[in-house]
């Protein structure tokens, strides 16, 4: 890096740092608006280290062969003192486990003791410039892992449990006690490399992942075997670079989408260092899976996709679905508004598209699977068909043709089957803000046939977090089992289910 | 998140590599100095493991800090987990800064990962750290007017 660039970046940082009151305005606005908009309680900060309870309010019967642990993660500490983060994605992670036992659901949650969390707890104030805002008198950030909040997802693997962020290392957690064990490195040489929150895990336990390094303008790719040993790590140049959140793996290839939301620097927080270019194309990079080589680039119109369902290939054509938005405004505008309660009722614009990358013809294409009335996000598939042909996708939805909920988040869970014309949907009561739901296979069944849809929801009217189990063959029949925690936890992001054998 | 940080780390690594190369040259220089007044003891803490060596460079001005001149003194000692102390004798009274690296695998370099961030520990006097950049000379420097002892905590 040139000295000149370095000086100019420091200058830009200083300009932003001179407006520290910004964070406090989010605090004031949140606490004023939450009175009139009770759904905002789902974005209230957690101010305690842990939660522990046996679920109550049981309705229905838990299937006898649904046993194991649902691990979940999400931002939970949104405020430190009177400093409130401007963005949902900035809060410190809290890992949870819902243990499915013969006598019900046992729940635990613990704040992840990252370096940042521990340092801020010790000093009693927000210390670091983060995802979208900067506290007053910020402390120096010496490495990405020094501000790694581990708040996006979990990766249970080979008996271990990791909490994942996307710009740094995994945090290893104790899968039973949820104690934080420390930063995990797959080798000394790979310490500190970005490891995304959306690894793809094949049915045999092989892990594939990516990471993005904005200033280095590189994508990192990971291959880890079923016992957690690093097989290969590689870097592919990517200029311009965006902040890809998810990627795709097929039997033979890896694909990743680079939207024209480019990292350009010039800000002390990460989000504002990106610029949206609606007049530019979205790029898709395809590389060979076995050696991360043979890069090929494809083009699509400008768009933004947080999450993809799963990918597979047939006759040298890669297929996948993604929750496609026309732009990243959900992240840049709407979520910051949500965090202070100034958002109008409404929804993000993401909906499920089917994509094809034709490796023979050298072109990519996309088609909307539903009309603009059906918003969707958090697509998930049967883990037994990960990285191969799938038909069924579980996703969170909102049908805009139906009466609106009294909160601004998606309000239903749907199962889409690409062999059927209709989707099967359960609409949650108006009091509930459902979180991600997963496809949990029934033991000894054929892939994508029998199993359950398991997910949580924040009942903001009753101030409880609830867990629901549906039969995958008929979610519209409603949950076959529900349980509630004697408390409400903040709306979270992603989870994974570990089935007992 | 990591963006500017990576730049920073690249710069720290560049600094470190240069200082390291100079240290080979200046070590002899250091030993030949005579009849100076003060002793500087550096306690290097948070040494994560007992492999490889710890490299210490004494910097006397901003020119040296920016790698435009050789460091004033330097030393290489075997790494020992926990804390290690080293004393530099016969330094003139004045302003100094200290940069420390732990070369764990003994390859003579501060290793970096695929995006240019150090994968081996490093530290500066005053535990100076830059935000989105290496620390400034003003953060690193301290006064030597008598025999003193300072701590450098390795940043891992
Ligand atoms: Fe995600």
JSON list of N, CA and C in Angstrom, two decimals, chain B residues 61-97:
[
{"chain": "B", "resi": 61, "resn": "UNK", "atom": "N", "xyz": [14.69, 7.29, 15.91]},
{"chain": "B", "resi": 61, "resn": "UNK", "atom": "CA", "xyz": [14.04, 8.47, 15.34]},
{"chain": "B", "resi": 61, "resn": "UNK", "atom": "C", "xyz": [13.03, 8.04, 14.27]},
{"chain": "B", "resi": 62, "resn": "UNK", "atom": "N", "xyz": [12.29, 9.03, 13.78]},
{"chain": "B", "resi": 62, "resn": "UNK", "atom": "CA", "xyz": [11.21, 8.75, 12.84]},
{"chain": "B", "resi": 62, "resn": "UNK", "atom": "C", "xyz": [11.75, 8.19, 11.53]},
{"chain": "B", "resi": 63, "resn": "UNK", "atom": "N", "xyz": [12.95, 8.65, 11.14]},
{"chain": "B", "resi": 63, "resn": "UNK", "atom": "CA", "xyz": [13.57, 8.14, 9.91]},
{"chain": "B", "resi": 63, "resn": "UNK", "atom": "C", "xyz": [13.74, 6.63, 9.98]},
{"chain": "B", "resi": 64, "resn": "UNK", "atom": "N", "xyz": [14.25, 6.20, 11.11]},
{"chain": "B", "resi": 64, "resn": "UNK", "atom": "CA", "xyz": [14.44, 4.75, 11.30]},
{"chain": "B", "resi": 64, "resn": "UNK", "atom": "C", "xyz": [13.09, 4.04, 11.34]},
{"chain": "B", "resi": 65, "resn": "UNK", "atom": "N", "xyz": [12.13, 4.68, 12.03]},
{"chain": "B", "resi": 65, "resn": "UNK", "atom": "CA", "xyz": [10.80, 4.08, 12.17]},
{"chain": "B", "resi": 65, "resn": "UNK", "atom": "C", "xyz": [10.16, 3.86, 10.80]},
{"chain": "B", "resi": 66, "resn": "UNK", "atom": "N", "xyz": [10.41, 4.79, 9.89]},
{"chain": "B", "resi": 66, "resn": "UNK", "atom": "CA", "xyz": [9.85, 4.67, 8.54]},
{"chain": "B", "resi": 66, "resn": "UNK", "atom": "C", "xyz": [10.76, 3.88, 7.61]},
{"chain": "B", "resi": 67, "resn": "UNK", "atom": "N", "xyz": [11.73, 3.21, 8.19]},
{"chain": "B", "resi": 67, "resn": "UNK", "atom": "CA", "xyz": [12.64, 2.34, 7.43]},
{"chain": "B", "resi": 67, "resn": "UNK", "atom": "C", "xyz": [13.54, 3.09, 6.46]},
{"chain": "B", "resi": 68, "resn": "UNK", "atom": "N", "xyz": [13.78, 4.37, 6.74]},
{"chain": "B", "resi": 68, "resn": "UNK", "atom": "CA", "xyz": [14.67, 5.11, 5.85]},
{"chain": "B", "resi": 68, "resn": "UNK", "atom": "C", "xyz": [16.11, 5.06, 6.36]},
{"chain": "B", "resi": 69, "resn": "UNK", "atom": "N", "xyz": [16.28, 4.50, 7.55]},
{"chain": "B", "resi": 69, "resn": "UNK", "atom": "CA", "xyz": [17.62, 4.37, 8.10]},
{"chain": "B", "resi": 69, "resn": "UNK", "atom": "C", "xyz": [17.68, 3.11, 8.95]},
{"chain": "B", "resi": 70, "resn": "UNK", "atom": "N", "xyz": [18.89, 2.59, 9.13]},
{"chain": "B", "resi": 70, "resn": "UNK", "atom": "CA", "xyz": [19.06, 1.37, 9.92]},
{"chain": "B", "resi": 70, "resn": "UNK", "atom": "C", "xyz": [18.72, 1.62, 11.38]},
{"chain": "B", "resi": 71, "resn": "UNK", "atom": "N", "xyz": [18.22, 0.60, 12.07]},
{"chain": "B", "resi": 71, "resn": "UNK", "atom": "CA", "xyz": [17.90, 0.76, 13.48]},
{"chain": "B", "resi": 71, "resn": "UNK", "atom": "C", "xyz": [19.19, 0.94, 14.29]},
{"chain": "B", "resi": 72, "resn": "UNK", "atom": "N", "xyz": [19.03, 1.53, 15.48]},
{"chain": "B", "resi": 72, "resn": "UNK", "atom": "CA", "xyz": [20.20, 1.86, 16.31]},
{"chain": "B", "resi": 72, "resn": "UNK", "atom": "C", "xyz": [20.82, 0.62, 16.92]},
{"chain": "B", "resi": 73, "resn": "UNK", "atom": "N", "xyz": [19.95, -0.32, 17.33]},
{"chain": "B", "resi": 73, "resn": "UNK", "atom": "CA", "xyz": [20.45, -1.56, 17.92]},
{"chain": "B", "resi": 73, "resn": "UNK", "atom": "C", "xyz": [19.41, -2.64, 17.71]},
{"chain": "B", "resi": 74, "resn": "UNK", "atom": "N", "xyz": [19.84, -3.88, 17.78]},
{"chain": "B", "resi": 74, "resn": "UNK", "atom": "CA", "xyz": [18.88, -4.95, 17.64]},
{"chain": "B", "resi": 74, "resn": "UNK", "atom": "C", "xyz": [19.44, -6.21, 18.25]},
{"chain": "B", "resi": 75, "resn": "UNK", "atom": "N", "xyz": [18.53, -7.17, 18.46]},
{"chain": "B", "resi": 75, "resn": "UNK", "atom": "CA", "xyz": [18.97, -8.44, 19.03]},
{"chain": "B", "resi": 75, "resn": "UNK", "atom": "C", "xyz": [18.01, -9.53, 18.63]},
{"chain": "B", "resi": 76, "resn": "UNK", "atom": "N", "xyz": [18.51, -10.74, 18.63]},
{"chain": "B", "resi": 76, "resn": "UNK", "atom": "CA", "xyz": [17.68, -11.91, 18.37]},
{"chain": "B", "resi": 76, "resn": "UNK", "atom": "C", "xyz": [17.91, -12.88, 19.52]},
{"chain": "B", "resi": 77, "resn": "UNK", "atom": "N", "xyz": [16.82, -13.24, 20.20]},
{"chain": "B", "resi": 77, "resn": "UNK", "atom": "CA", "xyz": [16.96, -14.17, 21.34]},
{"chain": "B", "resi": 77, "resn": "UNK", "atom": "C", "xyz": [16.03, -15.35, 21.14]},
{"chain": "B", "resi": 78, "resn": "UNK", "atom": "N", "xyz": [16.38, -16.52, 21.69]},
{"chain": "B", "resi": 78, "resn": "UNK", "atom": "CA", "xyz": [15.48, -17.67, 21.57]},
{"chain": "B", "resi": 78, "resn": "UNK", "atom": "C", "xyz": [14.15, -17.37, 22.26]},
{"chain": "B", "resi": 79, "resn": "UNK", "atom": "N", "xyz": [13.05, -17.84, 21.69]},
{"chain": "B", "resi": 79, "resn": "UNK", "atom": "CA", "xyz": [11.74, -17.57, 22.28]},
{"chain": "B", "resi": 79, "resn": "UNK", "atom": "C", "xyz": [11.49, -18.50, 23.45]},
{"chain": "B", "resi": 80, "resn": "UNK", "atom": "N", "xyz": [10.92, -17.95, 24.52]},
{"chain": "B", "resi": 80, "resn": "UNK", "atom": "CA", "xyz": [10.51, -18.76, 25.66]},
{"chain": "B", "resi": 80, "resn": "UNK", "atom": "C", "xyz": [9.09, -18.36, 26.02]},
{"chain": "B", "resi": 81, "resn": "UNK", "atom": "N", "xyz": [8.22, -19.34, 26.13]},
{"chain": "B", "resi": 81, "resn": "UNK", "atom": "CA", "xyz": [6.82, -19.05, 26.41]},
{"chain": "B", "resi": 81, "resn": "UNK", "atom": "C", "xyz": [6.66, -18.21, 27.66]},
{"chain": "B", "resi": 82, "resn": "UNK", "atom": "N", "xyz": [5.78, -17.23, 27.60]},
{"chain": "B", "resi": 82, "resn": "UNK", "atom": "CA", "xyz": [5.57, -16.35, 28.74]},
{"chain": "B", "resi": 82, "resn": "UNK", "atom": "C", "xyz": [6.27, -15.02, 28.53]},
{"chain": "B", "resi": 83, "resn": "UNK", "atom": "N", "xyz": [7.29, -14.76, 29.33]},
{"chain": "B", "resi": 83, "resn": "UNK", "atom": "CA", "xyz": [8.01, -13.49, 29.22]},
{"chain": "B", "resi": 83, "resn": "UNK", "atom": "C", "xyz": [9.51, -13.71, 29.01]},
{"chain": "B", "resi": 84, "resn": "UNK", "atom": "N", "xyz": [10.10, -12.78, 28.30]},
{"chain": "B", "resi": 84, "resn": "UNK", "atom": "CA", "xyz": [11.54, -12.80, 28.06]},
{"chain": "B", "resi": 84, "resn": "UNK", "atom": "C", "xyz": [12.06, -11.39, 28.29]},
{"chain": "B", "resi": 85, "resn": "UNK", "atom": "N", "xyz": [13.22, -11.28, 28.91]},
{"chain": "B", "resi": 85, "resn": "UNK", "atom": "CA", "xyz": [13.80, -9.95, 29.11]},
{"chain": "B", "resi": 85, "resn": "UNK", "atom": "C", "xyz": [15.12, -9.83, 28.39]},
{"chain": "B", "resi": 86, "resn": "UNK", "atom": "N", "xyz": [15.39, -8.64, 27.91]},
{"chain": "B", "resi": 86, "resn": "UNK", "atom": "CA", "xyz": [16.69, -8.39, 27.30]},
{"chain": "B", "resi": 86, "resn": "UNK", "atom": "C", "xyz": [17.10, -6.97, 27.67]},
{"chain": "B", "resi": 87, "resn": "UNK", "atom": "N", "xyz": [18.38, -6.80, 27.95]},
{"chain": "B", "resi": 87, "resn": "UNK", "atom": "CA", "xyz": [18.88, -5.47, 28.32]},
{"chain": "B", "resi": 87, "resn": "UNK", "atom": "C", "xyz": [19.87, -4.98, 27.27]},
{"chain": "B", "resi": 88, "resn": "UNK", "atom": "N", "xyz": [19.64, -3.79, 26.80]},
{"chain": "B", "resi": 88, "resn": "UNK", "atom": "CA", "xyz": [20.58, -3.12, 25.90]},
{"chain": "B", "resi": 88, "resn": "UNK", "atom": "C", "xyz": [21.36, -2.12, 26.76]},
{"chain": "B", "resi": 89, "resn": "UNK", "atom": "N", "xyz": [22.69, -2.28, 26.80]},
{"chain": "B", "resi": 89, "resn": "UNK", "atom": "CA", "xyz": [23.52, -1.38, 27.60]},
{"chain": "B", "resi": 89, "resn": "UNK", "atom": "C", "xyz": [24.07, -0.28, 26.70]},
{"chain": "B", "resi": 90, "resn": "UNK", "atom": "N", "xyz": [24.58, 0.74, 27.35]},
{"chain": "B", "resi": 90, "resn": "UNK", "atom": "CA", "xyz": [25.36, 1.74, 26.64]},
{"chain": "B", "resi": 90, "resn": "UNK", "atom": "C", "xyz": [24.60, 2.52, 25.57]},
{"chain": "B", "resi": 91, "resn": "UNK", "atom": "N", "xyz": [23.34, 2.80, 25.84]},
{"chain": "B", "resi": 91, "resn": "UNK", "atom": "CA", "xyz": [22.59, 3.65, 24.91]},
{"chain": "B", "resi": 91, "resn": "UNK", "atom": "C", "xyz": [22.72, 5.10, 25.36]},
{"chain": "B", "resi": 92, "resn": "UNK", "atom": "N", "xyz": [22.86, 5.99, 24.41]},
{"chain": "B", "resi": 92, "resn": "UNK", "atom": "CA", "xyz": [22.85, 7.41, 24.74]},
{"chain": "B", "resi": 92, "resn": "UNK", "atom": "C", "xyz": [21.49, 7.81, 25.28]},
{"chain": "B", "resi": 93, "resn": "UNK", "atom": "N", "xyz": [21.45, 8.75, 26.19]},
{"chain": "B", "resi": 93, "resn": "UNK", "atom": "CA", "xyz": [20.16, 9.27, 26.63]},
{"chain": "B", "resi": 93, "resn": "UNK", "atom": "C", "xyz": [19.46, 9.89, 25.43]},
{"chain": "B", "resi": 94, "resn": "UNK", "atom": "N", "xyz": [18.12, 9.76, 25.41]},
{"chain": "B", "resi": 94, "resn": "UNK", "atom": "CA", "xyz": [17.39, 10.33, 24.28]},
{"chain": "B", "resi": 94, "resn": "UNK", "atom": "C", "xyz": [16.08, 9.61, 24.06]},
{"chain": "B", "resi": 95, "resn": "UNK", "atom": "N", "xyz": [15.50, 9.81, 22.87]},
{"chain": "B", "resi": 95, "resn": "UNK", "atom": "CA", "xyz": [14.22, 9.18, 22.55]},
{"chain": "B", "resi": 95, "resn": "UNK", "atom": "C", "xyz": [14.46, 7.89, 21.78]},
{"chain": "B", "resi": 96, "resn": "UNK", "atom": "N", "xyz": [13.67, 6.88, 22.15]},
{"chain": "B", "resi": 96, "resn": "UNK", "atom": "CA", "xyz": [13.77, 5.59, 21.46]},
{"chain": "B", "resi": 96, "resn": "UNK", "atom": "C", "xyz": [12.38, 4.99, 21.26]},
{"chain": "B", "resi": 97, "resn": "UNK", "atom": "N", "xyz": [12.31, 4.03, 20.35]},
{"chain": "B", "resi": 97, "resn": "UNK", "atom": "CA", "xyz": [11.12, 3.20, 20.19]},
{"chain": "B", "resi": 97, "resn": "UNK", "atom": "C", "xyz": [11.59, 1.77, 20.05]}
]
